[in-house]
Amino acid sequence: MQDRPTHPSLFPAVDVTATPPAAPPAHADRFEPEQLRLLRDLVSAQDRQNELIEELVGLLGASNRQRSQELNQWKSANPDLAQKCRQAAESLSRVQTSFLESLTDEVNDHADALADGEFFLGEFVDRFGPRLAHLNGVLQVLAQLSGPAQQ
């Protein structure tokens, strides 16, 4: 028979005998009003935060609704131009797709050089960055000003 080393138990023994609950300390009563006051203060502060968030959401929603209303008024006042904006956005979207294809081909073909060479990365960003940023900006404006699609 082999001697097994004794290890301390991972789980301590638990006494499950019925005993009456311990009486709260005598000084516990004097802390209760302070705890209640702190909890009420927390609830009050949280209510104020909720009111401020609701007000902020209302302001942002009103601003967005006003902007949307102004855009719709502009589109109603300029239906032909809005339709031309849609056509231009669709055409420019195809140009953007072609541009993104050439950009991704460039990245895939020169991934190592982009990762290792700061000069090559700078040239790449100079070559594609401004054009992509401006193209995205123009597309966004045209899309916002565009009228409904022709059926």
N, C-alpha and C. Protein backbone atom coordinates (compact mmCIF):
# COMPACT_ATOMS: atom_id res chain seq x y z
N MET A 1 0.84 -1.17 0.00
CA MET A 1 0.00 0.00 0.00
C MET A 1 0.89 1.24 0.00
N GLN A 2 0.53 2.15 -0.79
CA GLN A 2 1.37 3.34 -0.98
C GLN A 2 0.87 4.46 -0.08
N ASP A 3 1.79 5.20 0.55
CA ASP A 3 1.42 6.30 1.42
C ASP A 3 1.06 7.51 0.56
N ARG A 4 -0.09 8.03 0.79
CA ARG A 4 -0.51 9.22 0.06
C ARG A 4 -0.25 10.43 0.93
N PRO A 5 0.34 11.48 0.32
CA PRO A 5 0.53 12.69 1.13
C PRO A 5 -0.83 13.35 1.37
N THR A 6 -0.98 13.90 2.52
CA THR A 6 -2.23 14.58 2.83
C THR A 6 -2.10 16.05 2.44
N HIS A 7 -3.09 16.51 1.73
CA HIS A 7 -3.14 17.91 1.30
C HIS A 7 -4.31 18.59 1.98
N PRO A 8 -4.18 19.86 2.22
CA PRO A 8 -5.33 20.55 2.81
C PRO A 8 -6.48 20.54 1.81
N SER A 9 -7.67 20.45 2.30
CA SER A 9 -8.86 20.41 1.46
C SER A 9 -9.05 21.75 0.75
N LEU A 10 -9.47 21.65 -0.51
CA LEU A 10 -9.77 22.88 -1.25
C LEU A 10 -11.05 23.53 -0.76
N PHE A 11 -11.94 22.72 -0.19
CA PHE A 11 -13.21 23.22 0.27
C PHE A 11 -13.30 23.08 1.77
N PRO A 12 -13.47 24.17 2.47
CA PRO A 12 -13.55 24.07 3.93
C PRO A 12 -14.84 23.38 4.36
N ALA A 13 -14.81 22.83 5.53
CA ALA A 13 -16.00 22.18 6.06
C ALA A 13 -17.04 23.23 6.38
N VAL A 14 -18.29 22.89 6.09
CA VAL A 14 -19.39 23.81 6.33
C VAL A 14 -20.29 23.21 7.40
N ASP A 15 -20.57 24.00 8.43
CA ASP A 15 -21.45 23.54 9.50
C ASP A 15 -22.88 23.85 9.11
N VAL A 16 -23.72 22.83 9.00
CA VAL A 16 -25.09 23.04 8.57
C VAL A 16 -26.10 22.82 9.70
N THR A 17 -25.61 22.89 10.91
CA THR A 17 -26.53 22.74 12.04
C THR A 17 -27.36 24.00 12.18
N ALA A 18 -28.58 23.81 12.65
CA ALA A 18 -29.49 24.94 12.81
C ALA A 18 -29.10 25.76 14.02
N THR A 19 -28.83 27.03 13.80
CA THR A 19 -28.52 27.94 14.89
C THR A 19 -29.35 29.19 14.68
N PRO A 20 -29.74 29.82 15.74
CA PRO A 20 -30.52 31.06 15.57
C PRO A 20 -29.65 32.13 14.91
N PRO A 21 -30.27 32.99 14.09
CA PRO A 21 -29.48 34.05 13.44
C PRO A 21 -28.88 34.99 14.49
N ALA A 22 -27.71 35.46 14.16
CA ALA A 22 -27.03 36.38 15.08
C ALA A 22 -27.77 37.71 15.10
N ALA A 23 -27.83 38.30 16.25
CA ALA A 23 -28.48 39.60 16.39
C ALA A 23 -27.59 40.66 15.77
N PRO A 24 -28.19 41.65 15.09
CA PRO A 24 -27.36 42.71 14.50
C PRO A 24 -26.65 43.48 15.59
N PRO A 25 -25.48 43.98 15.30
CA PRO A 25 -24.75 44.76 16.30
C PRO A 25 -25.59 45.96 16.76
N ALA A 26 -25.35 46.37 17.96
CA ALA A 26 -26.12 47.47 18.54
C ALA A 26 -25.91 48.77 17.79
N HIS A 27 -24.75 48.96 17.20
CA HIS A 27 -24.47 50.22 16.52
C HIS A 27 -24.98 50.23 15.07
N ALA A 28 -25.61 49.14 14.57
CA ALA A 28 -26.08 49.08 13.18
C ALA A 28 -27.23 50.05 12.94
N ASP A 29 -28.06 50.31 13.97
CA ASP A 29 -29.20 51.19 13.79
C ASP A 29 -28.80 52.62 13.46
N ARG A 30 -27.68 53.07 13.97
CA ARG A 30 -27.31 54.47 13.74
C ARG A 30 -26.77 54.68 12.32
N PHE A 31 -26.35 53.61 11.61
CA PHE A 31 -25.86 53.77 10.24
C PHE A 31 -26.98 53.67 9.22
N GLU A 32 -28.09 53.09 9.57
CA GLU A 32 -29.17 52.89 8.62
C GLU A 32 -29.70 54.20 8.03
N PRO A 33 -29.99 55.23 8.80
CA PRO A 33 -30.45 56.48 8.19
C PRO A 33 -29.43 57.08 7.23
N GLU A 34 -28.15 56.96 7.54
CA GLU A 34 -27.11 57.49 6.65
C GLU A 34 -27.11 56.72 5.33
N GLN A 35 -27.26 55.41 5.40
CA GLN A 35 -27.30 54.60 4.18
C GLN A 35 -28.52 54.95 3.34
N LEU A 36 -29.65 55.13 4.00
CA LEU A 36 -30.87 55.51 3.27
C LEU A 36 -30.70 56.86 2.60
N ARG A 37 -30.08 57.80 3.30
CA ARG A 37 -29.87 59.13 2.71
C ARG A 37 -28.97 59.03 1.48
N LEU A 38 -27.90 58.22 1.59
CA LEU A 38 -26.98 58.06 0.46
C LEU A 38 -27.68 57.40 -0.73
N LEU A 39 -28.50 56.40 -0.45
CA LEU A 39 -29.23 55.74 -1.53
C LEU A 39 -30.21 56.70 -2.20
N ARG A 40 -30.87 57.51 -1.38
CA ARG A 40 -31.79 58.51 -1.95
C ARG A 40 -31.03 59.53 -2.80
N ASP A 41 -29.87 59.93 -2.33
CA ASP A 41 -29.03 60.86 -3.11
C ASP A 41 -28.63 60.24 -4.45
N LEU A 42 -28.26 58.96 -4.41
CA LEU A 42 -27.89 58.27 -5.65
C LEU A 42 -29.06 58.22 -6.63
N VAL A 43 -30.24 57.88 -6.13
CA VAL A 43 -31.42 57.80 -6.98
C VAL A 43 -31.75 59.18 -7.54
N SER A 44 -31.63 60.19 -6.71
CA SER A 44 -31.90 61.56 -7.16
C SER A 44 -30.93 61.99 -8.26
N ALA A 45 -29.65 61.68 -8.06
CA ALA A 45 -28.65 62.02 -9.08
C ALA A 45 -28.90 61.26 -10.37
N GLN A 46 -29.29 60.01 -10.25
CA GLN A 46 -29.57 59.21 -11.44
C GLN A 46 -30.80 59.75 -12.17
N ASP A 47 -31.81 60.16 -11.44
CA ASP A 47 -32.98 60.77 -12.06
C ASP A 47 -32.60 62.04 -12.82
N ARG A 48 -31.74 62.85 -12.23
CA ARG A 48 -31.29 64.09 -12.89
C ARG A 48 -30.51 63.75 -14.16
N GLN A 49 -29.65 62.72 -14.09
CA GLN A 49 -28.91 62.31 -15.29
C GLN A 49 -29.86 61.86 -16.38
N ASN A 50 -30.87 61.11 -16.02
CA ASN A 50 -31.85 60.65 -17.00
C ASN A 50 -32.58 61.82 -17.65
N GLU A 51 -32.93 62.82 -16.85
CA GLU A 51 -33.59 64.01 -17.40
C GLU A 51 -32.68 64.73 -18.39
N LEU A 52 -31.40 64.86 -18.04
CA LEU A 52 -30.46 65.53 -18.94
C LEU A 52 -30.26 64.74 -20.24
N ILE A 53 -30.19 63.43 -20.13
CA ILE A 53 -30.04 62.60 -21.33
C ILE A 53 -31.27 62.73 -22.22
N GLU A 54 -32.46 62.71 -21.62
CA GLU A 54 -33.68 62.88 -22.40
C GLU A 54 -33.70 64.23 -23.10
N GLU A 55 -33.26 65.26 -22.42
CA GLU A 55 -33.21 66.60 -23.01
C GLU A 55 -32.21 66.64 -24.17
N LEU A 56 -31.06 66.02 -23.98
CA LEU A 56 -30.04 65.97 -25.03
C LEU A 56 -30.54 65.21 -26.25
N VAL A 57 -31.18 64.09 -26.02
CA VAL A 57 -31.73 63.31 -27.14
C VAL A 57 -32.79 64.14 -27.87
N GLY A 58 -33.61 64.85 -27.12
CA GLY A 58 -34.62 65.70 -27.75
C GLY A 58 -34.01 66.78 -28.61
N LEU A 59 -32.94 67.41 -28.10
CA LEU A 59 -32.29 68.47 -28.87
C LEU A 59 -31.65 67.92 -30.15
N LEU A 60 -30.96 66.79 -30.01
CA LEU A 60 -30.33 66.19 -31.19
C LEU A 60 -31.37 65.73 -32.19
N GLY A 61 -32.45 65.15 -31.70
CA GLY A 61 -33.52 64.71 -32.59
C GLY A 61 -34.16 65.89 -33.31
N ALA A 62 -34.37 66.99 -32.59
CA ALA A 62 -34.96 68.18 -33.21
C ALA A 62 -34.04 68.74 -34.29
N SER A 63 -32.75 68.75 -34.02
CA SER A 63 -31.79 69.24 -35.01
C SER A 63 -31.80 68.36 -36.26
N ASN A 64 -31.82 67.05 -36.06
CA ASN A 64 -31.85 66.14 -37.21
C ASN A 64 -33.16 66.26 -37.98
N ARG A 65 -34.27 66.40 -37.27
CA ARG A 65 -35.56 66.57 -37.95
C ARG A 65 -35.57 67.85 -38.76
N GLN A 66 -35.01 68.94 -38.20
CA GLN A 66 -34.97 70.21 -38.91
C GLN A 66 -34.11 70.08 -40.17
N ARG A 67 -32.97 69.45 -40.05
CA ARG A 67 -32.08 69.26 -41.20
C ARG A 67 -32.78 68.43 -42.28
N SER A 68 -33.45 67.38 -41.87
CA SER A 68 -34.17 66.52 -42.81
C SER A 68 -35.30 67.30 -43.49
N GLN A 69 -35.99 68.11 -42.73
CA GLN A 69 -37.07 68.92 -43.29
C GLN A 69 -36.52 69.92 -44.31
N GLU A 70 -35.40 70.55 -43.98
CA GLU A 70 -34.78 71.50 -44.90
C GLU A 70 -34.34 70.82 -46.19
N LEU A 71 -33.76 69.61 -46.06
CA LEU A 71 -33.36 68.86 -47.26
C LEU A 71 -34.56 68.50 -48.12
N ASN A 72 -35.64 68.07 -47.49
CA ASN A 72 -36.84 67.72 -48.24
C ASN A 72 -37.44 68.94 -48.92
N GLN A 73 -37.40 70.10 -48.26
CA GLN A 73 -37.89 71.34 -48.88
C GLN A 73 -37.04 71.70 -50.10
N TRP A 74 -35.71 71.54 -49.95
CA TRP A 74 -34.80 71.85 -51.06
C TRP A 74 -35.08 70.92 -52.24
N LYS A 75 -35.26 69.63 -51.93
CA LYS A 75 -35.54 68.66 -53.00
C LYS A 75 -36.86 68.98 -53.68
N SER A 76 -37.86 69.40 -52.91
CA SER A 76 -39.16 69.77 -53.50
C SER A 76 -39.05 71.01 -54.36
N ALA A 77 -38.21 71.96 -53.94
CA ALA A 77 -38.04 73.20 -54.70
C ALA A 77 -37.17 72.99 -55.93
N ASN A 78 -36.32 71.96 -55.92
CA ASN A 78 -35.39 71.72 -57.03
C ASN A 78 -35.45 70.25 -57.48
N PRO A 79 -36.59 69.79 -57.97
CA PRO A 79 -36.71 68.36 -58.29
C PRO A 79 -35.78 67.92 -59.42
N ASP A 80 -35.59 68.78 -60.42
CA ASP A 80 -34.71 68.40 -61.54
C ASP A 80 -33.27 68.29 -61.07
N LEU A 81 -32.83 69.26 -60.27
CA LEU A 81 -31.46 69.23 -59.75
C LEU A 81 -31.27 68.05 -58.80
N ALA A 82 -32.28 67.76 -58.00
CA ALA A 82 -32.19 66.61 -57.10
C ALA A 82 -32.04 65.32 -57.90
N GLN A 83 -32.76 65.20 -59.00
CA GLN A 83 -32.64 64.02 -59.85
C GLN A 83 -31.27 63.95 -60.50
N LYS A 84 -30.74 65.09 -60.93
CA LYS A 84 -29.39 65.12 -61.50
C LYS A 84 -28.34 64.73 -60.44
N CYS A 85 -28.57 65.16 -59.21
CA CYS A 85 -27.66 64.78 -58.12
C CYS A 85 -27.68 63.26 -57.93
N ARG A 86 -28.85 62.64 -58.03
CA ARG A 86 -28.95 61.19 -57.90
C ARG A 86 -28.18 60.51 -59.02
N GLN A 87 -28.38 60.98 -60.25
CA GLN A 87 -27.67 60.38 -61.38
C GLN A 87 -26.16 60.55 -61.23
N ALA A 88 -25.74 61.73 -60.80
CA ALA A 88 -24.31 61.98 -60.61
C ALA A 88 -23.76 61.10 -59.49
N ALA A 89 -24.52 60.91 -58.43
CA ALA A 89 -24.08 60.06 -57.32
C ALA A 89 -23.93 58.62 -57.79
N GLU A 90 -24.86 58.16 -58.60
CA GLU A 90 -24.76 56.79 -59.12
C GLU A 90 -23.54 56.63 -60.02
N SER A 91 -23.31 57.62 -60.88
CA SER A 91 -22.13 57.56 -61.76
C SER A 91 -20.85 57.62 -60.95
N LEU A 92 -20.81 58.53 -60.01
CA LEU A 92 -19.61 58.69 -59.19
C LEU A 92 -19.38 57.46 -58.30
N SER A 93 -20.45 56.79 -57.93
CA SER A 93 -20.32 55.57 -57.15
C SER A 93 -19.61 54.49 -57.96
N ARG A 94 -19.89 54.42 -59.24
CA ARG A 94 -19.19 53.47 -60.10
C ARG A 94 -17.71 53.85 -60.21
N VAL A 95 -17.43 55.15 -60.31
CA VAL A 95 -16.04 55.61 -60.34
C VAL A 95 -15.34 55.24 -59.03
N GLN A 96 -16.04 55.43 -57.92
CA GLN A 96 -15.47 55.09 -56.62
C GLN A 96 -15.16 53.60 -56.53
N THR A 97 -16.04 52.77 -57.05
CA THR A 97 -15.81 51.33 -57.03
C THR A 97 -14.55 50.98 -57.81
N SER A 98 -14.40 51.58 -58.97
CA SER A 98 -13.20 51.35 -59.78
C SER A 98 -11.95 51.83 -59.05
N PHE A 99 -12.05 52.99 -58.42
CA PHE A 99 -10.92 53.55 -57.68
C PHE A 99 -10.54 52.63 -56.51
N LEU A 100 -11.55 52.11 -55.81
CA LEU A 100 -11.28 51.21 -54.69
C LEU A 100 -10.66 49.90 -55.16
N GLU A 101 -11.05 49.45 -56.34
CA GLU A 101 -10.43 48.24 -56.89
C GLU A 101 -8.94 48.48 -57.15
N SER A 102 -8.59 49.62 -57.74
CA SER A 102 -7.18 49.89 -57.99
C SER A 102 -6.42 50.09 -56.68
N LEU A 103 -7.06 50.71 -55.71
CA LEU A 103 -6.43 50.91 -54.40
C LEU A 103 -6.15 49.57 -53.73
N THR A 104 -7.14 48.67 -53.72
CA THR A 104 -6.95 47.38 -53.07
C THR A 104 -5.93 46.53 -53.82
N ASP A 105 -5.92 46.61 -55.15
CA ASP A 105 -4.89 45.90 -55.92
C ASP A 105 -3.50 46.39 -55.53
N GLU A 106 -3.37 47.69 -55.40
CA GLU A 106 -2.08 48.28 -55.02
C GLU A 106 -1.65 47.79 -53.63
N VAL A 107 -2.59 47.76 -52.70
CA VAL A 107 -2.27 47.30 -51.35
C VAL A 107 -1.87 45.83 -51.37
N ASN A 108 -2.64 45.01 -52.07
CA ASN A 108 -2.35 43.58 -52.10
C ASN A 108 -1.03 43.27 -52.82
N ASP A 109 -0.72 44.03 -53.86
CA ASP A 109 0.52 43.80 -54.60
C ASP A 109 1.76 44.25 -53.84
N HIS A 110 1.61 45.26 -52.98
CA HIS A 110 2.77 45.83 -52.30
C HIS A 110 2.62 45.82 -50.78
N ALA A 111 1.97 44.78 -50.25
CA ALA A 111 1.71 44.71 -48.81
C ALA A 111 2.99 44.74 -47.99
N ASP A 112 4.01 44.00 -48.43
CA ASP A 112 5.26 43.97 -47.67
C ASP A 112 5.94 45.32 -47.66
N ALA A 113 5.98 45.96 -48.82
CA ALA A 113 6.63 47.26 -48.91
C ALA A 113 5.88 48.30 -48.08
N LEU A 114 4.56 48.21 -48.05
CA LEU A 114 3.77 49.15 -47.23
C LEU A 114 4.03 48.94 -45.75
N ALA A 115 4.17 47.69 -45.35
CA ALA A 115 4.39 47.40 -43.94
C ALA A 115 5.80 47.77 -43.49
N ASP A 116 6.77 47.59 -44.38
CA ASP A 116 8.17 47.79 -44.00
C ASP A 116 8.71 49.19 -44.30
N GLY A 117 8.23 49.77 -45.38
CA GLY A 117 8.83 51.03 -45.81
C GLY A 117 7.96 52.23 -45.52
N GLU A 118 8.47 53.10 -44.69
CA GLU A 118 7.72 54.31 -44.35
C GLU A 118 7.58 55.22 -45.57
N PHE A 119 8.60 55.27 -46.41
CA PHE A 119 8.54 56.09 -47.61
C PHE A 119 7.44 55.60 -48.55
N PHE A 120 7.40 54.29 -48.76
CA PHE A 120 6.40 53.72 -49.66
C PHE A 120 4.99 53.95 -49.11
N LEU A 121 4.83 53.80 -47.81
CA LEU A 121 3.52 54.03 -47.19
C LEU A 121 3.11 55.50 -47.35
N GLY A 122 4.06 56.41 -47.14
CA GLY A 122 3.76 57.83 -47.33
C GLY A 122 3.35 58.14 -48.75
N GLU A 123 4.05 57.56 -49.70
CA GLU A 123 3.70 57.76 -51.12
C GLU A 123 2.30 57.22 -51.41
N PHE A 124 2.01 56.06 -50.85
CA PHE A 124 0.70 55.44 -51.05
C PHE A 124 -0.41 56.34 -50.50
N VAL A 125 -0.24 56.80 -49.27
CA VAL A 125 -1.25 57.66 -48.64
C VAL A 125 -1.40 58.97 -49.42
N ASP A 126 -0.27 59.56 -49.84
CA ASP A 126 -0.34 60.79 -50.63
C ASP A 126 -1.07 60.57 -51.95
N ARG A 127 -0.87 59.40 -52.52
CA ARG A 127 -1.46 59.11 -53.83
C ARG A 127 -2.96 58.84 -53.73
N PHE A 128 -3.37 58.06 -52.74
CA PHE A 128 -4.77 57.63 -52.67
C PHE A 128 -5.60 58.37 -51.62
N GLY A 129 -4.98 58.81 -50.53
CA GLY A 129 -5.73 59.37 -49.40
C GLY A 129 -6.59 60.57 -49.73
N PRO A 130 -5.99 61.67 -50.23
CA PRO A 130 -6.81 62.85 -50.50
C PRO A 130 -7.90 62.59 -51.54
N ARG A 131 -7.56 61.84 -52.56
CA ARG A 131 -8.55 61.57 -53.61
C ARG A 131 -9.73 60.80 -53.04
N LEU A 132 -9.44 59.80 -52.21
CA LEU A 132 -10.50 59.00 -51.61
C LEU A 132 -11.35 59.85 -50.65
N ALA A 133 -10.71 60.67 -49.86
CA ALA A 133 -11.44 61.52 -48.91
C ALA A 133 -12.36 62.50 -49.64
N HIS A 134 -11.84 63.14 -50.67
CA HIS A 134 -12.65 64.11 -51.43
C HIS A 134 -13.78 63.42 -52.19
N LEU A 135 -13.47 62.27 -52.76
CA LEU A 135 -14.49 61.52 -53.49
C LEU A 135 -15.62 61.11 -52.55
N ASN A 136 -15.28 60.64 -51.36
CA ASN A 136 -16.30 60.28 -50.38
C ASN A 136 -17.13 61.48 -49.97
N GLY A 137 -16.49 62.63 -49.79
CA GLY A 137 -17.21 63.85 -49.41
C GLY A 137 -18.20 64.28 -50.48
N VAL A 138 -17.75 64.26 -51.72
CA VAL A 138 -18.63 64.66 -52.84
C VAL A 138 -19.79 63.68 -52.95
N LEU A 139 -19.51 62.39 -52.84
CA LEU A 139 -20.58 61.39 -52.91
C LEU A 139 -21.61 61.58 -51.80
N GLN A 140 -21.13 61.92 -50.62
CA GLN A 140 -22.05 62.11 -49.50
C GLN A 140 -22.98 63.30 -49.76
N VAL A 141 -22.43 64.39 -50.26
CA VAL A 141 -23.25 65.57 -50.56
C VAL A 141 -24.27 65.24 -51.65
N LEU A 142 -23.81 64.60 -52.72
CA LEU A 142 -24.72 64.25 -53.81
C LEU A 142 -25.82 63.31 -53.33
N ALA A 143 -25.46 62.36 -52.48
CA ALA A 143 -26.45 61.41 -51.98
C ALA A 143 -27.49 62.12 -51.11
N GLN A 144 -27.06 63.08 -50.30
CA GLN A 144 -28.01 63.81 -49.45
C GLN A 144 -28.94 64.69 -50.28
N LEU A 145 -28.42 65.27 -51.34
CA LEU A 145 -29.22 66.18 -52.16
C LEU A 145 -30.03 65.47 -53.22
N SER A 146 -29.79 64.18 -53.41
CA SER A 146 -30.43 63.49 -54.51
C SER A 146 -31.90 63.24 -54.23
N GLY A 147 -32.63 63.21 -55.31
CA GLY A 147 -34.06 62.94 -55.22
C GLY A 147 -34.30 61.44 -55.26
N PRO A 148 -35.56 61.06 -55.27
CA PRO A 148 -35.88 59.61 -55.31
C PRO A 148 -35.42 59.01 -56.64
N ALA A 149 -35.15 57.71 -56.60
CA ALA A 149 -34.70 57.01 -57.82
C ALA A 149 -35.82 56.96 -58.83
N GLN A 150 -35.45 57.02 -60.11
CA GLN A 150 -36.43 56.91 -61.17
C GLN A 150 -36.94 55.49 -61.23
N GLN A 151 -38.22 55.35 -61.54
CA GLN A 151 -38.79 54.01 -61.62
C GLN A 151 -38.95 53.58 -63.05
